[in-house]
């Protein structure tokens, strides 16, 4: 694992987009693992800019998103599906049939099968070439919340109080934040050939300190990235301030 510290959010976003572009130039049919949230918004903006300047082509790219709330329709403005369409999918030439978003309805009869099918699709696509990650204030990656043990594959998860609180900024009140989500497991993430974790701002500094202090624990899920042979932690000075 390599930690790269940059000045600010803008530089983090530009460098992240440059790494994605490098990946696509090396392999134009790459499989990208994608994250939502405020952190990668700048990276998506940069990628869209590059696409508009004809510097990037997404027509042969396949994507798998990390996670999605359970109980929000795809059209709900806070669903990760809506986020991805607004910030990325609808702005570039990615083929709709190559977009994969996990999705679980509240009354799904067999959630375990939906999760298994998602993992199988990732496998059939040849695995993820580059996985983009943000990090929660509690060290979560995807919606893998701090826990004694963590599932390897995709699963249905209850969100922690900290995550509900942190994500309530996108909703009118904490009560509106869904309590459950579907998320790729830590195995699905760690099997990616390359991982790029992004973090910006002082609020992420404790999670960054606890994740990359030389110890590994599922109580700080991002700490597992220290075991990945090809992971880059690209963070700004504020996020790195407690390292
Ligand atoms: C989103 C995701 C989450 C976020 C994390 C940070 O797809 O997987 O792990 O990356 O909650 O969110 P922001 O970037 O909004 O601080």
PDB file of C-alpha atoms and ligand atoms in Angstrom:
ATOM      1  CA  UNK A   1       0.000   0.000   0.000  1.00  0.00           C
ATOM      2  CA  UNK A   2       1.206   3.462  -0.837  1.00  0.00           C
ATOM      3  CA  UNK A   3       0.039   6.714   0.765  1.00  0.00           C
ATOM      4  CA  UNK A   4       0.125   9.824  -1.457  1.00  0.00           C
ATOM      5  CA  UNK A   5      -0.558  13.175   0.209  1.00  0.00           C
ATOM      6  CA  UNK A   6      -1.680  16.121  -1.914  1.00  0.00           C
ATOM      7  CA  UNK A   7      -2.545  19.725  -1.090  1.00  0.00           C
ATOM      8  CA  UNK A   8      -6.299  19.811  -1.332  1.00  0.00           C
ATOM      9  CA  UNK A   9      -9.551  18.322  -2.645  1.00  0.00           C
ATOM     10  CA  UNK A  10      -8.968  19.678  -6.130  1.00  0.00           C
ATOM     11  CA  UNK A  11      -5.558  18.064  -6.486  1.00  0.00           C
ATOM     12  CA  UNK A  12      -6.888  14.791  -5.039  1.00  0.00           C
ATOM     13  CA  UNK A  13      -9.710  14.794  -7.621  1.00  0.00           C
ATOM     14  CA  UNK A  14      -7.378  15.581 -10.543  1.00  0.00           C
ATOM     15  CA  UNK A  15      -4.845  12.916  -9.529  1.00  0.00           C
ATOM     16  CA  UNK A  16      -7.609  10.344  -8.976  1.00  0.00           C
ATOM     17  CA  UNK A  17      -9.045  11.027 -12.435  1.00  0.00           C
ATOM     18  CA  UNK A  18      -5.540  10.760 -13.926  1.00  0.00           C
ATOM     19  CA  UNK A  19      -5.138   7.313 -12.341  1.00  0.00           C
ATOM     20  CA  UNK A  20      -8.483   6.172 -13.772  1.00  0.00           C
ATOM     21  CA  UNK A  21      -7.454   7.529 -17.191  1.00  0.00           C
ATOM     22  CA  UNK A  22      -4.132   5.662 -16.972  1.00  0.00           C
ATOM     23  CA  UNK A  23      -6.049   2.469 -16.156  1.00  0.00           C
ATOM     24  CA  UNK A  24      -8.288   2.910 -19.230  1.00  0.00           C
ATOM     25  CA  UNK A  25      -5.340   3.674 -21.488  1.00  0.00           C
ATOM     26  CA  UNK A  26      -3.610   0.468 -20.297  1.00  0.00           C
ATOM     27  CA  UNK A  27      -6.784  -1.595 -20.712  1.00  0.00           C
ATOM     28  CA  UNK A  28      -9.689  -0.031 -22.577  1.00  0.00           C
ATOM     29  CA  UNK A  29     -12.153  -2.707 -21.447  1.00  0.00           C
ATOM     30  CA  UNK A  30     -11.342  -2.258 -17.769  1.00  0.00           C
ATOM     31  CA  UNK A  31     -13.767  -3.212 -15.035  1.00  0.00           C
ATOM     32  CA  UNK A  32     -14.111  -0.307 -12.613  1.00  0.00           C
ATOM     33  CA  UNK A  33     -15.464  -0.572  -9.076  1.00  0.00           C
ATOM     34  CA  UNK A  34     -17.155   2.715  -8.235  1.00  0.00           C
ATOM     35  CA  UNK A  35     -18.045   4.619  -5.066  1.00  0.00           C
ATOM     36  CA  UNK A  36     -20.533   7.394  -4.391  1.00  0.00           C
ATOM     37  CA  UNK A  37     -20.566  10.103  -1.693  1.00  0.00           C
ATOM     38  CA  UNK A  38     -19.135  13.608  -1.663  1.00  0.00           C
ATOM     39  CA  UNK A  39     -15.488  12.482  -1.925  1.00  0.00           C
ATOM     40  CA  UNK A  40     -15.415  11.168  -5.534  1.00  0.00           C
ATOM     41  CA  UNK A  41     -17.660  13.908  -6.977  1.00  0.00           C
ATOM     42  CA  UNK A  42     -14.618  15.967  -8.041  1.00  0.00           C
ATOM     43  CA  UNK A  43     -13.011  12.915  -9.649  1.00  0.00           C
ATOM     44  CA  UNK A  44     -16.164  12.224 -11.683  1.00  0.00           C
ATOM     45  CA  UNK A  45     -16.212  15.899 -12.776  1.00  0.00           C
ATOM     46  CA  UNK A  46     -12.625  15.584 -14.000  1.00  0.00           C
ATOM     47  CA  UNK A  47     -13.396  12.339 -15.842  1.00  0.00           C
ATOM     48  CA  UNK A  48     -16.381  13.964 -17.548  1.00  0.00           C
ATOM     49  CA  UNK A  49     -14.141  16.901 -18.572  1.00  0.00           C
ATOM     50  CA  UNK A  50     -11.597  14.499 -20.079  1.00  0.00           C
ATOM     51  CA  UNK A  51     -14.362  12.649 -21.923  1.00  0.00           C
ATOM     52  CA  UNK A  52     -15.718  15.932 -23.357  1.00  0.00           C
ATOM     53  CA  UNK A  53     -12.231  16.842 -24.579  1.00  0.00           C
ATOM     54  CA  UNK A  54     -12.203  13.423 -26.326  1.00  0.00           C
ATOM     55  CA  UNK A  55      -9.349  12.265 -24.131  1.00  0.00           C
ATOM     56  CA  UNK A  56     -11.253   9.329 -22.696  1.00  0.00           C
ATOM     57  CA  UNK A  57     -13.582   6.696 -24.056  1.00  0.00           C
ATOM     58  CA  UNK A  58     -15.853   4.701 -21.733  1.00  0.00           C
ATOM     59  CA  UNK A  59     -17.616   2.681 -24.444  1.00  0.00           C
ATOM     60  CA  UNK A  60     -15.837  -0.565 -23.537  1.00  0.00           C
ATOM     61  CA  UNK A  61     -15.736  -0.044 -19.771  1.00  0.00           C
ATOM     62  CA  UNK A  62     -17.772  -2.146 -17.313  1.00  0.00           C
ATOM     63  CA  UNK A  63     -18.666  -0.776 -13.883  1.00  0.00           C
ATOM     64  CA  UNK A  64     -19.779  -2.273 -10.579  1.00  0.00           C
ATOM     65  CA  UNK A  65     -20.921   0.002  -7.795  1.00  0.00           C
ATOM     66  CA  UNK A  66     -19.990  -0.751  -4.231  1.00  0.00           C
ATOM     67  CA  UNK A  67     -23.280  -0.272  -2.476  1.00  0.00           C
ATOM     68  CA  UNK A  68     -26.840   1.009  -2.385  1.00  0.00           C
ATOM     69  CA  UNK A  69     -29.428   1.819   0.253  1.00  0.00           C
ATOM     70  CA  UNK A  70     -32.244  -0.673   0.731  1.00  0.00           C
ATOM     71  CA  UNK A  71     -35.710   0.834   0.477  1.00  0.00           C
ATOM     72  CA  UNK A  72     -35.038   3.829  -1.806  1.00  0.00           C
ATOM     73  CA  UNK A  73     -36.276   3.689  -5.374  1.00  0.00           C
ATOM     74  CA  UNK A  74     -33.676   4.127  -8.134  1.00  0.00           C
ATOM     75  CA  UNK A  75     -35.266   7.516  -8.882  1.00  0.00           C
ATOM     76  CA  UNK A  76     -34.951   8.787  -5.295  1.00  0.00           C
ATOM     77  CA  UNK A  77     -32.453  11.684  -5.479  1.00  0.00           C
ATOM     78  CA  UNK A  78     -30.405  10.188  -2.623  1.00  0.00           C
ATOM     79  CA  UNK A  79     -30.201   6.702  -4.123  1.00  0.00           C
ATOM     80  CA  UNK A  80     -26.717   5.814  -5.277  1.00  0.00           C
ATOM     81  CA  UNK A  81     -28.209   4.867  -8.621  1.00  0.00           C
ATOM     82  CA  UNK A  82     -29.476   8.454  -9.097  1.00  0.00           C
ATOM     83  CA  UNK A  83     -26.112   9.826  -7.913  1.00  0.00           C
ATOM     84  CA  UNK A  84     -24.172   7.742 -10.428  1.00  0.00           C
ATOM     85  CA  UNK A  85     -26.407   8.737 -13.325  1.00  0.00           C
ATOM     86  CA  UNK A  86     -26.223  12.419 -12.407  1.00  0.00           C
ATOM     87  CA  UNK A  87     -22.485  12.650 -11.788  1.00  0.00           C
ATOM     88  CA  UNK A  88     -21.123  10.146 -14.257  1.00  0.00           C
ATOM     89  CA  UNK A  89     -23.131   7.646 -16.284  1.00  0.00           C
ATOM     90  CA  UNK A  90     -25.356  10.194 -18.031  1.00  0.00           C
ATOM     91  CA  UNK A  91     -22.367  12.430 -18.838  1.00  0.00           C
ATOM     92  CA  UNK A  92     -20.120   9.916 -20.646  1.00  0.00           C
ATOM     93  CA  UNK A  93     -20.468   7.244 -23.341  1.00  0.00           C
ATOM     94  CA  UNK A  94     -20.667   4.253 -21.044  1.00  0.00           C
ATOM     95  CA  UNK A  95     -23.022   1.556 -22.354  1.00  0.00           C
ATOM     96  CA  UNK A  96     -26.100   1.070 -20.111  1.00  0.00           C
ATOM     97  CA  UNK A  97     -25.727  -2.718 -20.305  1.00  0.00           C
ATOM     98  CA  UNK A  98     -22.221  -2.457 -18.860  1.00  0.00           C
ATOM     99  CA  UNK A  99     -23.388  -0.597 -15.733  1.00  0.00           C
ATOM    100  CA  UNK A 100     -23.948  -2.761 -12.660  1.00  0.00           C
ATOM    101  CA  UNK A 101     -25.498  -1.394  -9.476  1.00  0.00           C
ATOM    102  CA  UNK A 102     -26.353  -3.597  -6.503  1.00  0.00           C
ATOM    103  CA  UNK A 103     -30.016  -3.378  -5.660  1.00  0.00           C
ATOM    104  CA  UNK A 104     -32.158  -4.991  -2.998  1.00  0.00           C
ATOM    105  CA  UNK A 105     -35.791  -4.174  -2.362  1.00  0.00           C
ATOM    106  CA  UNK A 106     -37.154  -4.130   1.207  1.00  0.00           C
ATOM    107  CA  UNK A 107     -39.328  -7.187   0.610  1.00  0.00           C
ATOM    108  CA  UNK A 108     -36.842  -9.251  -1.426  1.00  0.00           C
ATOM    109  CA  UNK A 109     -37.595 -12.917  -0.676  1.00  0.00           C
ATOM    110  CA  UNK A 110     -34.009 -14.138  -1.081  1.00  0.00           C
ATOM    111  CA  UNK A 111     -31.478 -11.340  -0.373  1.00  0.00           C
ATOM    112  CA  UNK A 112     -28.613 -13.860  -0.123  1.00  0.00           C
ATOM    113  CA  UNK A 113     -29.232 -14.932  -3.735  1.00  0.00           C
ATOM    114  CA  UNK A 114     -29.265 -11.315  -4.982  1.00  0.00           C
ATOM    115  CA  UNK A 115     -25.901 -10.827  -3.243  1.00  0.00           C
ATOM    116  CA  UNK A 116     -24.431 -14.062  -4.622  1.00  0.00           C
ATOM    117  CA  UNK A 117     -25.584 -13.119  -8.135  1.00  0.00           C
ATOM    118  CA  UNK A 118     -23.828  -9.749  -7.854  1.00  0.00           C
ATOM    119  CA  UNK A 119     -20.559 -11.430  -6.843  1.00  0.00           C
ATOM    120  CA  UNK A 120     -20.931 -13.930  -9.677  1.00  0.00           C
ATOM    121  CA  UNK A 121     -21.392 -11.100 -12.187  1.00  0.00           C
ATOM    122  CA  UNK A 122     -18.170  -9.464 -10.945  1.00  0.00           C
ATOM    123  CA  UNK A 123     -16.365 -12.789 -11.333  1.00  0.00           C
ATOM    124  CA  UNK A 124     -17.797 -13.348 -14.817  1.00  0.00           C
ATOM    125  CA  UNK A 125     -16.600  -9.879 -15.846  1.00  0.00           C
ATOM    126  CA  UNK A 126     -13.074 -10.998 -14.927  1.00  0.00           C
ATOM    127  CA  UNK A 127     -12.903  -9.241 -11.542  1.00  0.00           C
ATOM    128  CA  UNK A 128     -12.431  -5.560 -10.795  1.00  0.00           C
ATOM    129  CA  UNK A 129      -9.349  -3.923 -12.320  1.00  0.00           C
ATOM    130  CA  UNK A 130      -9.523  -0.682 -10.349  1.00  0.00           C
ATOM    131  CA  UNK A 131     -11.684  -0.169  -7.283  1.00  0.00           C
ATOM    132  CA  UNK A 132     -12.399   3.404  -6.160  1.00  0.00           C
ATOM    133  CA  UNK A 133     -13.174   3.853  -2.457  1.00  0.00           C
ATOM    134  CA  UNK A 134     -14.090   6.630  -0.076  1.00  0.00           C
ATOM    135  CA  UNK A 135     -13.852   6.144   3.676  1.00  0.00           C
ATOM    136  CA  UNK A 136     -16.431   6.713   6.402  1.00  0.00           C
ATOM    137  CA  UNK A 137     -15.653   8.698   9.575  1.00  0.00           C
ATOM    138  CA  UNK A 138     -15.670   5.331  11.371  1.00  0.00           C
ATOM    139  CA  UNK A 139     -13.286   3.739   8.850  1.00  0.00           C
ATOM    140  CA  UNK A 140     -15.950   1.962   6.806  1.00  0.00           C
ATOM    141  CA  UNK A 141     -15.349   1.112   3.153  1.00  0.00           C
ATOM    142  CA  UNK A 142     -18.403   0.508   1.014  1.00  0.00           C
ATOM    143  CA  UNK A 143     -20.908  -0.075   3.805  1.00  0.00           C
ATOM    144  CA  UNK A 144     -18.616  -2.478   5.630  1.00  0.00           C
ATOM    145  CA  UNK A 145     -19.150  -1.068   9.088  1.00  0.00           C
ATOM    146  CA  UNK A 146     -16.756  -1.702  12.015  1.00  0.00           C
ATOM    147  CA  UNK A 147     -17.501  -5.210  13.347  1.00  0.00           C
ATOM    148  CA  UNK A 148     -15.878  -8.239  15.025  1.00  0.00           C
ATOM    149  CA  UNK A 149     -15.952 -10.024  11.686  1.00  0.00           C
ATOM    150  CA  UNK A 150     -16.904  -9.054   8.169  1.00  0.00           C
ATOM    151  CA  UNK A 151     -18.407 -11.054   5.302  1.00  0.00           C
ATOM    152  CA  UNK A 152     -16.200 -11.712   2.295  1.00  0.00           C
ATOM    153  CA  UNK A 153     -18.863 -11.294  -0.395  1.00  0.00           C
ATOM    154  CA  UNK A 154     -21.752  -8.921  -1.056  1.00  0.00           C
ATOM    155  CA  UNK A 155     -24.327  -8.808   1.769  1.00  0.00           C
ATOM    156  CA  UNK A 156     -27.210  -7.001   3.403  1.00  0.00           C
ATOM    157  CA  UNK A 157     -25.964  -4.758   6.225  1.00  0.00           C
ATOM    158  CA  UNK A 158     -27.513  -2.617   8.954  1.00  0.00           C
ATOM    159  CA  UNK A 159     -25.972   0.866   8.996  1.00  0.00           C
ATOM    160  CA  UNK A 160     -24.205   2.060  12.148  1.00  0.00           C
ATOM    161  CA  UNK A 161     -25.464   5.063  14.135  1.00  0.00           C
ATOM    162  CA  UNK A 162     -22.336   7.002  13.047  1.00  0.00           C
ATOM    163  CA  UNK A 163     -22.999   6.358   9.364  1.00  0.00           C
ATOM    164  CA  UNK A 164     -26.688   7.279   9.682  1.00  0.00           C
ATOM    165  CA  UNK A 165     -25.611  10.513  11.395  1.00  0.00           C
ATOM    166  CA  UNK A 166     -22.879  11.254   8.796  1.00  0.00           C
ATOM    167  CA  UNK A 167     -25.184  10.551   5.839  1.00  0.00           C
ATOM    168  CA  UNK A 168     -28.112  12.517   7.275  1.00  0.00           C
ATOM    169  CA  UNK A 169     -26.562  15.633   5.683  1.00  0.00           C
ATOM    170  CA  UNK A 170     -27.988  14.403   2.379  1.00  0.00           C
ATOM    171  CA  UNK A 171     -31.520  13.943   3.778  1.00  0.00           C
ATOM    172  CA  UNK A 172     -33.880  16.356   5.544  1.00  0.00           C
ATOM    173  CA  UNK A 173     -33.498  14.455   8.839  1.00  0.00           C
ATOM    174  CA  UNK A 174     -31.601  11.431  10.288  1.00  0.00           C
ATOM    175  CA  UNK A 175     -34.949   9.548  10.466  1.00  0.00           C
ATOM    176  CA  UNK A 176     -35.114   9.591   6.672  1.00  0.00           C
ATOM    177  CA  UNK A 177     -31.773   7.815   6.214  1.00  0.00           C
ATOM    178  CA  UNK A 178     -32.405   4.152   5.305  1.00  0.00           C
ATOM    179  CA  UNK A 179     -31.294   1.747   8.037  1.00  0.00           C
ATOM    180  CA  UNK A 180     -30.079  -0.966   5.690  1.00  0.00           C
ATOM    181  CA  UNK A 181     -27.902  -1.249   2.616  1.00  0.00           C
ATOM    182  CA  UNK A 182     -26.478  -3.813   0.231  1.00  0.00           C
ATOM    183  CA  UNK A 183     -22.704  -3.651   0.007  1.00  0.00           C
ATOM    184  CA  UNK A 184     -19.805  -5.490  -1.580  1.00  0.00           C
ATOM    185  CA  UNK A 185     -17.943  -7.360   1.137  1.00  0.00           C
ATOM    186  CA  UNK A 186     -14.304  -6.771   2.027  1.00  0.00           C
ATOM    187  CA  UNK A 187     -13.321  -9.805  -0.046  1.00  0.00           C
ATOM    188  CA  UNK A 188     -14.993  -8.425  -3.166  1.00  0.00           C
ATOM    189  CA  UNK A 189     -13.036  -5.196  -2.576  1.00  0.00           C
ATOM    190  CA  UNK A 190      -9.713  -6.832  -1.733  1.00  0.00           C
ATOM    191  CA  UNK A 191      -9.870  -9.096  -4.815  1.00  0.00           C
ATOM    192  CA  UNK A 192      -9.649  -5.959  -7.013  1.00  0.00           C
ATOM    193  CA  UNK A 193      -6.367  -5.839  -8.907  1.00  0.00           C
ATOM    194  CA  UNK A 194      -5.799  -2.234  -7.861  1.00  0.00           C
ATOM    195  CA  UNK A 195      -7.495  -0.096  -5.209  1.00  0.00           C
ATOM    196  CA  UNK A 196      -7.619   3.688  -4.964  1.00  0.00           C
ATOM    197  CA  UNK A 197      -8.936   5.107  -1.678  1.00  0.00           C
ATOM    198  CA  UNK A 198      -9.686   8.836  -1.564  1.00  0.00           C
ATOM    199  CA  UNK A 199     -10.166  11.065   1.476  1.00  0.00           C
ATOM    200  CA  UNK A 200     -10.307  14.794   1.976  1.00  0.00           C
ATOM    201  CA  UNK A 201     -10.824  17.070   4.956  1.00  0.00           C
ATOM    202  CA  UNK A 202     -10.165  17.097   8.692  1.00  0.00           C
ATOM    203  CA  UNK A 203     -13.277  15.033   9.492  1.00  0.00           C
ATOM    204  CA  UNK A 204     -11.563  12.025   7.873  1.00  0.00           C
ATOM    205  CA  UNK A 205      -8.231  12.479   9.717  1.00  0.00           C
ATOM    206  CA  UNK A 206      -9.061  10.154  12.688  1.00  0.00           C
ATOM    207  CA  UNK A 207     -10.291   7.399  10.336  1.00  0.00           C
ATOM    208  CA  UNK A 208      -7.142   7.742   8.202  1.00  0.00           C
ATOM    209  CA  UNK A 209      -4.924   7.625  11.305  1.00  0.00           C
ATOM    210  CA  UNK A 210      -6.715   4.523  12.651  1.00  0.00           C
ATOM    211  CA  UNK A 211      -6.744   2.764   9.272  1.00  0.00           C
ATOM    212  CA  UNK A 212      -3.094   3.094   8.356  1.00  0.00           C
ATOM    213  CA  UNK A 213      -1.225   2.763  11.650  1.00  0.00           C
ATOM    214  CA  UNK A 214       0.388  -0.590  10.910  1.00  0.00           C
ATOM    215  CA  UNK A 215      -2.347  -2.729  12.502  1.00  0.00           C
ATOM    216  CA  UNK A 216      -5.197  -4.537  10.787  1.00  0.00           C
ATOM    217  CA  UNK A 217      -8.632  -4.942  12.353  1.00  0.00           C
ATOM    218  CA  UNK A 218     -12.172  -5.420  11.075  1.00  0.00           C
ATOM    219  CA  UNK A 219     -13.134  -2.790  13.697  1.00  0.00           C
ATOM    220  CA  UNK A 220     -11.555  -0.315  11.217  1.00  0.00           C
ATOM    221  CA  UNK A 221     -12.429  -1.908   7.860  1.00  0.00           C
ATOM    222  CA  UNK A 222     -10.168   0.358   5.751  1.00  0.00           C
ATOM    223  CA  UNK A 223      -7.145  -0.965   7.696  1.00  0.00           C
ATOM    224  CA  UNK A 224      -7.422  -4.169   5.608  1.00  0.00           C
ATOM    225  CA  UNK A 225      -6.145  -2.204   2.605  1.00  0.00           C
ATOM    226  CA  UNK A 226      -2.694  -2.330   4.202  1.00  0.00           C
ATOM    227  CA  UNK A 227      -2.652  -5.997   3.092  1.00  0.00           C
ATOM    228  CA  UNK A 228      -3.310  -5.187  -0.566  1.00  0.00           C
ATOM    229  CA  UNK A 229      -0.221  -5.307  -2.798  1.00  0.00           C
ATOM    230  CA  UNK A 230      -1.460  -2.633  -5.200  1.00  0.00           C
ATOM    231  CA  UNK A 231      -3.457  -0.074  -3.233  1.00  0.00           C
ATOM    232  CA  UNK A 232      -3.020   3.692  -3.255  1.00  0.00           C
ATOM    233  CA  UNK A 233      -4.365   5.958  -0.522  1.00  0.00           C
ATOM    234  CA  UNK A 234      -4.676   9.395  -2.119  1.00  0.00           C
ATOM    235  CA  UNK A 235      -5.541  11.973   0.530  1.00  0.00           C
ATOM    236  CA  UNK A 236      -5.226  15.676   1.097  1.00  0.00           C
ATOM    237  CA  UNK A 237      -3.176  17.338   3.854  1.00  0.00           C
ATOM    238  CA  UNK A 238      -6.178  17.767   6.113  1.00  0.00           C
ATOM    239  CA  UNK A 239      -7.120  14.102   5.940  1.00  0.00           C
ATOM    240  CA  UNK A 240      -3.460  13.192   6.529  1.00  0.00           C
ATOM    241  CA  UNK A 241      -3.059  15.605   9.450  1.00  0.00           C
ATOM    242  CA  UNK A 242      -3.105  12.903  12.188  1.00  0.00           C
ATOM    243  CA  UNK A 243      -0.807  10.413  10.462  1.00  0.00           C
TER     244      UNK A 243
HETATM  245  C1  LIG B   1     -20.259   5.153  -0.979  1.00  0.00           C
HETATM  246  C2  LIG B   1     -19.444   4.405  -0.032  1.00  0.00           C
HETATM  247  C3  LIG B   1     -19.095   4.959   1.305  1.00  0.00           C
HETATM  248  C4  LIG B   1     -18.486   6.361   1.208  1.00  0.00           C
HETATM  249  C5  LIG B   1     -18.143   6.887   2.600  1.00  0.00           C
HETATM  250  C6  LIG B   1     -17.620   8.308   2.541  1.00  0.00           C
HETATM  251  O1  LIG B   1     -20.462   4.408  -2.152  1.00  0.00           O
HETATM  252  O2  LIG B   1     -19.076   3.315  -0.328  1.00  0.00           O
HETATM  253  O3  LIG B   1     -18.181   4.097   1.929  1.00  0.00           O
HETATM  254  O4  LIG B   1     -17.348   6.308   0.408  1.00  0.00           O
HETATM  255  O5  LIG B   1     -19.266   6.854   3.417  1.00  0.00           O
HETATM  256  O6  LIG B   1     -18.623   9.157   2.085  1.00  0.00           O
HETATM  257  P1  LIG B   1     -18.313  10.679   1.706  1.00  0.00           P
HETATM  258  O7  LIG B   1     -17.428  10.653   0.534  1.00  0.00           O
HETATM  259  O8  LIG B   1     -19.656  11.265   1.408  1.00  0.00           O
HETATM  260  O9  LIG B   1     -17.670  11.273   2.914  1.00  0.00           O
END
